[in-house]
Amino acid sequence: MTTNDVTVFISLVAGLTSFVSPCVLPLIPSFISLITGMSVDDLKTSNKSSKHIFIKTLLFILGFSLVFIGLGMSVSQFGSLLGKYNAILRYIGGCIIILFGLHMCAVLKISFLYRHFSYASKSPPSALTNIGIFFTGVTFALGWTPCIGPVLASILIVASTQGTILNGFWLLVFYSLGFGIPFMLTALFVNKFLSAFNVIKKHYKTIEIVSGILLIFTGVLLITNGFSKITSFVLYII
């Protein structure tokens, strides 16, 4: 892996904040019902093996991860083609990320970022094939992109300044892990998720503000080339 630990950590946290965002987290149980073929009530009392739920959920996660990673590699390729303009790209990209952060902190309102796709299941779902579950994951990623736009776009902007497709690949792998791991844990331990959700939803505003601050911090690091400076400092003290 060639990208630095700072950007990897930010990507991982960004994936987690996307998962707990107000327009994603409340609908997670509905998607788990869709991909497992069981209602939430059935999931809570189901005797189906954890292996069954794990495989179905993993296919869904692979579907949306493929989209995110593909986007990361694409923007990295674009950024590498404009390598001689890297400093300009960092400055413009950093300013955009800061605007996204101010939007999430409710300092600015960017209207198109309020769009989102939604899904709600009112009846027990029918079982999907494994291929169907995978492509549902792909659709999930495409449908939710406007909703998680500020965070995902910020990671893609960082990826575009990393110089190589491989770096963009790894950044979005870790973003997908940050999103996918809690998704998998939710599917395997749905009862505990429902209890945790009641706590988390009380703190949505705080989560969005913290996410916004993280984006502002990321934007500042990008403008000042802080990622490289922090990595060099860490390597020096080690």
PDB file of C-alpha atoms in Angstrom, residues 9-228:
ATOM      1  CA  PHE A   9      -7.495   6.952   8.599  1.00  0.00           C
ATOM      2  CA  ILE A  10      -9.614   9.834   7.291  1.00  0.00           C
ATOM      3  CA  SER A  11     -11.110   7.546   4.620  1.00  0.00           C
ATOM      4  CA  LEU A  12     -11.989   4.908   7.220  1.00  0.00           C
ATOM      5  CA  VAL A  13     -13.655   7.484   9.499  1.00  0.00           C
ATOM      6  CA  ALA A  14     -15.449   9.002   6.499  1.00  0.00           C
ATOM      7  CA  GLY A  15     -16.982   5.611   5.687  1.00  0.00           C
ATOM      8  CA  LEU A  16     -18.198   5.262   9.268  1.00  0.00           C
ATOM      9  CA  THR A  17     -19.713   8.768   9.318  1.00  0.00           C
ATOM     10  CA  SER A  18     -21.490   7.981   6.042  1.00  0.00           C
ATOM     11  CA  PHE A  19     -22.986   4.868   7.644  1.00  0.00           C
ATOM     12  CA  VAL A  20     -24.351   6.773  10.667  1.00  0.00           C
ATOM     13  CA  SER A  21     -25.640   9.725   8.612  1.00  0.00           C
ATOM     14  CA  PRO A  22     -29.340  10.560   9.115  1.00  0.00           C
ATOM     15  CA  CYS A  23     -30.371   9.557   5.609  1.00  0.00           C
ATOM     16  CA  VAL A  24     -28.624   6.165   5.677  1.00  0.00           C
ATOM     17  CA  LEU A  25     -28.737   4.708   9.197  1.00  0.00           C
ATOM     18  CA  PRO A  26     -32.556   4.650   9.658  1.00  0.00           C
ATOM     19  CA  LEU A  27     -32.962   2.636   6.449  1.00  0.00           C
ATOM     20  CA  ILE A  28     -30.290   0.031   7.135  1.00  0.00           C
ATOM     21  CA  PRO A  29     -32.774  -2.480   8.668  1.00  0.00           C
ATOM     22  CA  SER A  30     -34.924  -2.265   5.531  1.00  0.00           C
ATOM     23  CA  PHE A  31     -31.963  -3.073   3.314  1.00  0.00           C
ATOM     24  CA  ILE A  32     -30.901  -5.939   5.551  1.00  0.00           C
ATOM     25  CA  SER A  33     -34.429  -7.320   5.265  1.00  0.00           C
ATOM     26  CA  LEU A  34     -34.243  -6.988   1.496  1.00  0.00           C
ATOM     27  CA  ILE A  35     -30.974  -8.837   1.092  1.00  0.00           C
ATOM     28  CA  THR A  36     -31.695 -11.608   3.620  1.00  0.00           C
ATOM     29  CA  GLY A  37     -35.313 -12.150   2.557  1.00  0.00           C
ATOM     30  CA  MET A  38     -36.585 -11.767   6.135  1.00  0.00           C
ATOM     31  CA  SER A  39     -38.481  -9.036   7.930  1.00  0.00           C
ATOM     32  CA  VAL A  40     -36.785  -7.233  10.805  1.00  0.00           C
ATOM     33  CA  ASP A  41     -38.983  -9.113  13.305  1.00  0.00           C
ATOM     34  CA  ASP A  42     -37.985 -12.423  11.710  1.00  0.00           C
ATOM     35  CA  LEU A  43     -34.332 -11.426  11.839  1.00  0.00           C
ATOM     36  CA  LYS A  44     -34.583 -10.818  15.575  1.00  0.00           C
ATOM     37  CA  THR A  45     -35.860 -14.346  16.208  1.00  0.00           C
ATOM     38  CA  SER A  46     -34.457 -16.190  13.199  1.00  0.00           C
ATOM     39  CA  ASN A  47     -32.783 -19.564  13.494  1.00  0.00           C
ATOM     40  CA  LYS A  48     -31.017 -19.084  10.169  1.00  0.00           C
ATOM     41  CA  SER A  49     -27.277 -19.502  10.462  1.00  0.00           C
ATOM     42  CA  SER A  50     -24.964 -16.548  10.786  1.00  0.00           C
ATOM     43  CA  LYS A  51     -23.168 -17.943   7.731  1.00  0.00           C
ATOM     44  CA  HIS A  52     -26.289 -17.403   5.598  1.00  0.00           C
ATOM     45  CA  ILE A  53     -26.676 -13.796   6.752  1.00  0.00           C
ATOM     46  CA  PHE A  54     -22.930 -13.163   6.451  1.00  0.00           C
ATOM     47  CA  ILE A  55     -22.731 -14.338   2.819  1.00  0.00           C
ATOM     48  CA  LYS A  56     -25.822 -12.382   1.739  1.00  0.00           C
ATOM     49  CA  THR A  57     -24.625  -9.216   3.435  1.00  0.00           C
ATOM     50  CA  LEU A  58     -21.079  -9.621   2.095  1.00  0.00           C
ATOM     51  CA  LEU A  59     -22.389  -9.765  -1.477  1.00  0.00           C
ATOM     52  CA  PHE A  60     -24.323  -6.540  -0.886  1.00  0.00           C
ATOM     53  CA  ILE A  61     -21.225  -4.846   0.594  1.00  0.00           C
ATOM     54  CA  LEU A  62     -19.098  -5.999  -2.348  1.00  0.00           C
ATOM     55  CA  GLY A  63     -21.656  -4.452  -4.708  1.00  0.00           C
ATOM     56  CA  PHE A  64     -21.521  -0.960  -3.241  1.00  0.00           C
ATOM     57  CA  SER A  65     -17.764  -1.206  -2.578  1.00  0.00           C
ATOM     58  CA  LEU A  66     -17.167  -1.912  -6.269  1.00  0.00           C
ATOM     59  CA  VAL A  67     -18.872   1.364  -7.191  1.00  0.00           C
ATOM     60  CA  PHE A  68     -17.001   3.423  -4.578  1.00  0.00           C
ATOM     61  CA  ILE A  69     -13.610   1.896  -5.484  1.00  0.00           C
ATOM     62  CA  GLY A  70     -14.291   2.353  -9.190  1.00  0.00           C
ATOM     63  CA  LEU A  71     -15.025   6.023  -8.607  1.00  0.00           C
ATOM     64  CA  GLY A  72     -11.820   6.377  -6.585  1.00  0.00           C
ATOM     65  CA  MET A  73      -9.668   4.809  -9.280  1.00  0.00           C
ATOM     66  CA  SER A  74     -11.311   6.925 -11.975  1.00  0.00           C
ATOM     67  CA  VAL A  75     -10.701  10.257 -10.253  1.00  0.00           C
ATOM     68  CA  SER A  76      -7.150   9.192  -9.373  1.00  0.00           C
ATOM     69  CA  GLN A  77      -6.488   8.471 -13.038  1.00  0.00           C
ATOM     70  CA  PHE A  78      -7.900  11.882 -13.937  1.00  0.00           C
ATOM     71  CA  GLY A  79      -5.725  13.531 -11.299  1.00  0.00           C
ATOM     72  CA  SER A  80      -2.581  11.731 -12.501  1.00  0.00           C
ATOM     73  CA  LEU A  81      -3.195  13.010 -16.044  1.00  0.00           C
ATOM     74  CA  LEU A  82      -3.169  16.532 -14.633  1.00  0.00           C
ATOM     75  CA  GLY A  83      -0.124  15.927 -12.473  1.00  0.00           C
ATOM     76  CA  LYS A  84       1.608  19.195 -13.323  1.00  0.00           C
ATOM     77  CA  TYR A  85      -1.440  21.044 -11.997  1.00  0.00           C
ATOM     78  CA  ASN A  86      -1.439  19.125  -8.723  1.00  0.00           C
ATOM     79  CA  ALA A  87      -0.950  22.229  -6.562  1.00  0.00           C
ATOM     80  CA  ILE A  88      -3.913  23.957  -8.233  1.00  0.00           C
ATOM     81  CA  LEU A  89      -6.052  20.822  -7.887  1.00  0.00           C
ATOM     82  CA  ARG A  90      -5.185  20.594  -4.193  1.00  0.00           C
ATOM     83  CA  TYR A  91      -6.158  24.213  -3.595  1.00  0.00           C
ATOM     84  CA  ILE A  92      -9.452  24.030  -5.512  1.00  0.00           C
ATOM     85  CA  GLY A  93     -10.287  20.614  -4.054  1.00  0.00           C
ATOM     86  CA  GLY A  94      -9.478  21.765  -0.518  1.00  0.00           C
ATOM     87  CA  CYS A  95     -11.745  24.795  -0.886  1.00  0.00           C
ATOM     88  CA  ILE A  96     -14.598  22.577  -2.121  1.00  0.00           C
ATOM     89  CA  ILE A  97     -14.129  20.171   0.803  1.00  0.00           C
ATOM     90  CA  ILE A  98     -14.204  23.105   3.252  1.00  0.00           C
ATOM     91  CA  LEU A  99     -17.498  24.262   1.682  1.00  0.00           C
ATOM     92  CA  PHE A 100     -18.878  20.725   2.141  1.00  0.00           C
ATOM     93  CA  GLY A 101     -17.764  20.842   5.772  1.00  0.00           C
ATOM     94  CA  LEU A 102     -19.470  24.194   6.334  1.00  0.00           C
ATOM     95  CA  HIS A 103     -22.615  22.722   4.761  1.00  0.00           C
ATOM     96  CA  MET A 104     -22.584  19.787   7.192  1.00  0.00           C
ATOM     97  CA  CYS A 105     -22.040  22.187  10.098  1.00  0.00           C
ATOM     98  CA  ALA A 106     -25.149  24.105   8.879  1.00  0.00           C
ATOM     99  CA  VAL A 107     -23.092  27.251   8.302  1.00  0.00           C
ATOM    100  CA  LEU A 108     -23.907  27.092   4.571  1.00  0.00           C
ATOM    101  CA  LYS A 109     -26.818  25.489   2.745  1.00  0.00           C
ATOM    102  CA  ILE A 110     -26.009  23.760  -0.546  1.00  0.00           C
ATOM    103  CA  SER A 111     -29.441  22.763  -1.817  1.00  0.00           C
ATOM    104  CA  PHE A 112     -28.511  19.928  -4.202  1.00  0.00           C
ATOM    105  CA  LEU A 113     -26.795  18.057  -1.349  1.00  0.00           C
ATOM    106  CA  TYR A 114     -30.157  17.553   0.350  1.00  0.00           C
ATOM    107  CA  ARG A 115     -31.290  15.106  -2.343  1.00  0.00           C
ATOM    108  CA  HIS A 116     -31.358  11.457  -1.410  1.00  0.00           C
ATOM    109  CA  PHE A 117     -32.728   8.112  -2.498  1.00  0.00           C
ATOM    110  CA  SER A 118     -34.957   6.276  -0.036  1.00  0.00           C
ATOM    111  CA  TYR A 119     -36.300   2.796   0.399  1.00  0.00           C
ATOM    112  CA  ALA A 120     -38.797   1.449   2.858  1.00  0.00           C
ATOM    113  CA  SER A 121     -40.208  -2.030   3.083  1.00  0.00           C
ATOM    114  CA  LYS A 122     -43.774  -2.304   4.320  1.00  0.00           C
ATOM    115  CA  SER A 123     -44.085  -6.040   3.888  1.00  0.00           C
ATOM    116  CA  PRO A 124     -41.819  -9.050   4.331  1.00  0.00           C
ATOM    117  CA  PRO A 125     -39.367  -9.082   1.400  1.00  0.00           C
ATOM    118  CA  SER A 126     -39.055 -11.876  -1.100  1.00  0.00           C
ATOM    119  CA  ALA A 127     -35.720 -13.624  -1.388  1.00  0.00           C
ATOM    120  CA  LEU A 128     -33.210 -12.285  -3.915  1.00  0.00           C
ATOM    121  CA  THR A 129     -30.673 -14.407  -5.750  1.00  0.00           C
ATOM    122  CA  ASN A 130     -27.027 -13.880  -4.874  1.00  0.00           C
ATOM    123  CA  ILE A 131     -26.491 -12.020  -8.146  1.00  0.00           C
ATOM    124  CA  GLY A 132     -29.550  -9.897  -7.396  1.00  0.00           C
ATOM    125  CA  ILE A 133     -28.150  -9.016  -3.957  1.00  0.00           C
ATOM    126  CA  PHE A 134     -24.818  -7.976  -5.483  1.00  0.00           C
ATOM    127  CA  PHE A 135     -26.500  -5.652  -7.985  1.00  0.00           C
ATOM    128  CA  THR A 136     -28.747  -4.293  -5.251  1.00  0.00           C
ATOM    129  CA  GLY A 137     -25.510  -3.219  -3.550  1.00  0.00           C
ATOM    130  CA  VAL A 138     -24.434  -1.493  -6.764  1.00  0.00           C
ATOM    131  CA  THR A 139     -27.790   0.279  -6.937  1.00  0.00           C
ATOM    132  CA  PHE A 140     -27.507   1.258  -3.278  1.00  0.00           C
ATOM    133  CA  ALA A 141     -24.182   3.009  -3.947  1.00  0.00           C
ATOM    134  CA  LEU A 142     -25.512   4.858  -6.979  1.00  0.00           C
ATOM    135  CA  GLY A 143     -28.778   5.799  -5.273  1.00  0.00           C
ATOM    136  CA  TRP A 144     -27.197   7.041  -2.060  1.00  0.00           C
ATOM    137  CA  THR A 145     -24.403   9.079  -3.658  1.00  0.00           C
ATOM    138  CA  PRO A 146     -26.337  12.406  -3.410  1.00  0.00           C
ATOM    139  CA  CYS A 147     -27.103  11.751   0.250  1.00  0.00           C
ATOM    140  CA  ILE A 148     -23.561  10.933   1.328  1.00  0.00           C
ATOM    141  CA  GLY A 149     -22.232  13.327  -1.309  1.00  0.00           C
ATOM    142  CA  PRO A 150     -20.221  15.762   0.859  1.00  0.00           C
ATOM    143  CA  VAL A 151     -18.254  13.007   2.598  1.00  0.00           C
ATOM    144  CA  LEU A 152     -17.810  10.732  -0.425  1.00  0.00           C
ATOM    145  CA  ALA A 153     -16.967  13.625  -2.740  1.00  0.00           C
ATOM    146  CA  SER A 154     -14.358  14.842  -0.271  1.00  0.00           C
ATOM    147  CA  ILE A 155     -12.631  11.446  -0.227  1.00  0.00           C
ATOM    148  CA  LEU A 156     -12.764  11.340  -4.037  1.00  0.00           C
ATOM    149  CA  ILE A 157     -11.179  14.798  -4.198  1.00  0.00           C
ATOM    150  CA  VAL A 158      -8.388  13.630  -1.898  1.00  0.00           C
ATOM    151  CA  ALA A 159      -7.982  10.526  -4.079  1.00  0.00           C
ATOM    152  CA  SER A 160      -7.637  12.699  -7.195  1.00  0.00           C
ATOM    153  CA  THR A 161      -4.596  14.427  -5.677  1.00  0.00           C
ATOM    154  CA  GLN A 162      -2.769  11.265  -4.602  1.00  0.00           C
ATOM    155  CA  GLY A 163      -0.920  10.804  -7.880  1.00  0.00           C
ATOM    156  CA  THR A 164      -1.655   7.156  -8.743  1.00  0.00           C
ATOM    157  CA  ILE A 165      -4.628   4.897  -9.373  1.00  0.00           C
ATOM    158  CA  LEU A 166      -3.321   2.568  -6.656  1.00  0.00           C
ATOM    159  CA  ASN A 167      -3.596   5.294  -4.022  1.00  0.00           C
ATOM    160  CA  GLY A 168      -7.160   6.070  -5.097  1.00  0.00           C
ATOM    161  CA  PHE A 169      -7.936   2.353  -4.929  1.00  0.00           C
ATOM    162  CA  TRP A 170      -6.720   2.065  -1.328  1.00  0.00           C
ATOM    163  CA  LEU A 171      -8.472   5.222  -0.121  1.00  0.00           C
ATOM    164  CA  LEU A 172     -11.824   3.959  -1.354  1.00  0.00           C
ATOM    165  CA  VAL A 173     -11.133   0.441  -0.065  1.00  0.00           C
ATOM    166  CA  PHE A 174     -10.825   1.906   3.426  1.00  0.00           C
ATOM    167  CA  TYR A 175     -13.857   4.158   2.882  1.00  0.00           C
ATOM    168  CA  SER A 176     -15.817   1.033   1.912  1.00  0.00           C
ATOM    169  CA  LEU A 177     -14.506  -0.807   4.987  1.00  0.00           C
ATOM    170  CA  GLY A 178     -15.649   2.064   7.198  1.00  0.00           C
ATOM    171  CA  PHE A 179     -19.091   1.756   5.652  1.00  0.00           C
ATOM    172  CA  GLY A 180     -19.221  -2.014   5.229  1.00  0.00           C
ATOM    173  CA  ILE A 181     -17.965  -3.320   8.596  1.00  0.00           C
ATOM    174  CA  PRO A 182     -20.739  -1.692  10.686  1.00  0.00           C
ATOM    175  CA  PHE A 183     -23.224  -2.808   8.017  1.00  0.00           C
ATOM    176  CA  MET A 184     -22.087  -6.405   8.457  1.00  0.00           C
ATOM    177  CA  LEU A 185     -22.171  -6.152  12.272  1.00  0.00           C
ATOM    178  CA  THR A 186     -25.692  -4.752  12.054  1.00  0.00           C
ATOM    179  CA  ALA A 187     -26.848  -7.698   9.948  1.00  0.00           C
ATOM    180  CA  LEU A 188     -25.317 -10.233  12.336  1.00  0.00           C
ATOM    181  CA  PHE A 189     -26.478  -8.519  15.540  1.00  0.00           C
ATOM    182  CA  VAL A 190     -29.675  -6.745  14.519  1.00  0.00           C
ATOM    183  CA  ASN A 191     -31.116  -6.621  18.053  1.00  0.00           C
ATOM    184  CA  LYS A 192     -28.099  -4.754  19.366  1.00  0.00           C
ATOM    185  CA  PHE A 193     -28.206  -2.420  16.364  1.00  0.00           C
ATOM    186  CA  LEU A 194     -31.818  -1.440  17.041  1.00  0.00           C
ATOM    187  CA  SER A 195     -30.910  -0.578  20.622  1.00  0.00           C
ATOM    188  CA  ALA A 196     -27.854   1.405  19.518  1.00  0.00           C
ATOM    189  CA  PHE A 197     -29.876   3.194  16.835  1.00  0.00           C
ATOM    190  CA  ASN A 198     -32.211   4.663  19.450  1.00  0.00           C
ATOM    191  CA  VAL A 199     -29.157   6.200  21.116  1.00  0.00           C
ATOM    192  CA  ILE A 200     -27.424   7.357  17.930  1.00  0.00           C
ATOM    193  CA  LYS A 201     -30.466   9.106  16.453  1.00  0.00           C
ATOM    194  CA  LYS A 202     -30.537  11.438  19.452  1.00  0.00           C
ATOM    195  CA  HIS A 203     -27.110  12.700  18.409  1.00  0.00           C
ATOM    196  CA  TYR A 204     -27.575  13.157  14.653  1.00  0.00           C
ATOM    197  CA  LYS A 205     -26.862  16.883  14.858  1.00  0.00           C
ATOM    198  CA  THR A 206     -23.630  16.294  16.753  1.00  0.00           C
ATOM    199  CA  ILE A 207     -22.579  13.594  14.287  1.00  0.00           C
ATOM    200  CA  GLU A 208     -23.123  15.941  11.348  1.00  0.00           C
ATOM    201  CA  ILE A 209     -21.192  18.770  13.009  1.00  0.00           C
ATOM    202  CA  VAL A 210     -18.282  16.465  13.875  1.00  0.00           C
ATOM    203  CA  SER A 211     -18.326  15.155  10.296  1.00  0.00           C
ATOM    204  CA  GLY A 212     -18.319  18.721   9.009  1.00  0.00           C
ATOM    205  CA  ILE A 213     -15.343  19.616  11.193  1.00  0.00           C
ATOM    206  CA  LEU A 214     -13.511  16.541   9.883  1.00  0.00           C
ATOM    207  CA  LEU A 215     -14.140  17.702   6.313  1.00  0.00           C
ATOM    208  CA  ILE A 216     -12.933  21.235   7.071  1.00  0.00           C
ATOM    209  CA  PHE A 217      -9.792  19.766   8.638  1.00  0.00           C
ATOM    210  CA  THR A 218      -9.292  17.570   5.561  1.00  0.00           C
ATOM    211  CA  GLY A 219      -9.713  20.557   3.255  1.00  0.00           C
ATOM    212  CA  VAL A 220      -7.135  22.576   5.170  1.00  0.00           C
ATOM    213  CA  LEU A 221      -4.664  19.670   5.071  1.00  0.00           C
ATOM    214  CA  LEU A 222      -5.176  19.358   1.321  1.00  0.00           C
ATOM    215  CA  ILE A 223      -4.616  23.067   0.653  1.00  0.00           C
ATOM    216  CA  THR A 224      -1.487  23.203   2.815  1.00  0.00           C
ATOM    217  CA  ASN A 225      -0.158  19.809   1.646  1.00  0.00           C
ATOM    218  CA  GLY A 226      -0.542  18.799   5.281  1.00  0.00           C
ATOM    219  CA  PHE A 227      -0.941  15.081   4.570  1.00  0.00           C
ATOM    220  CA  SER A 228       2.656  14.835   3.377  1.00  0.00           C
TER     221      SER A 228
END
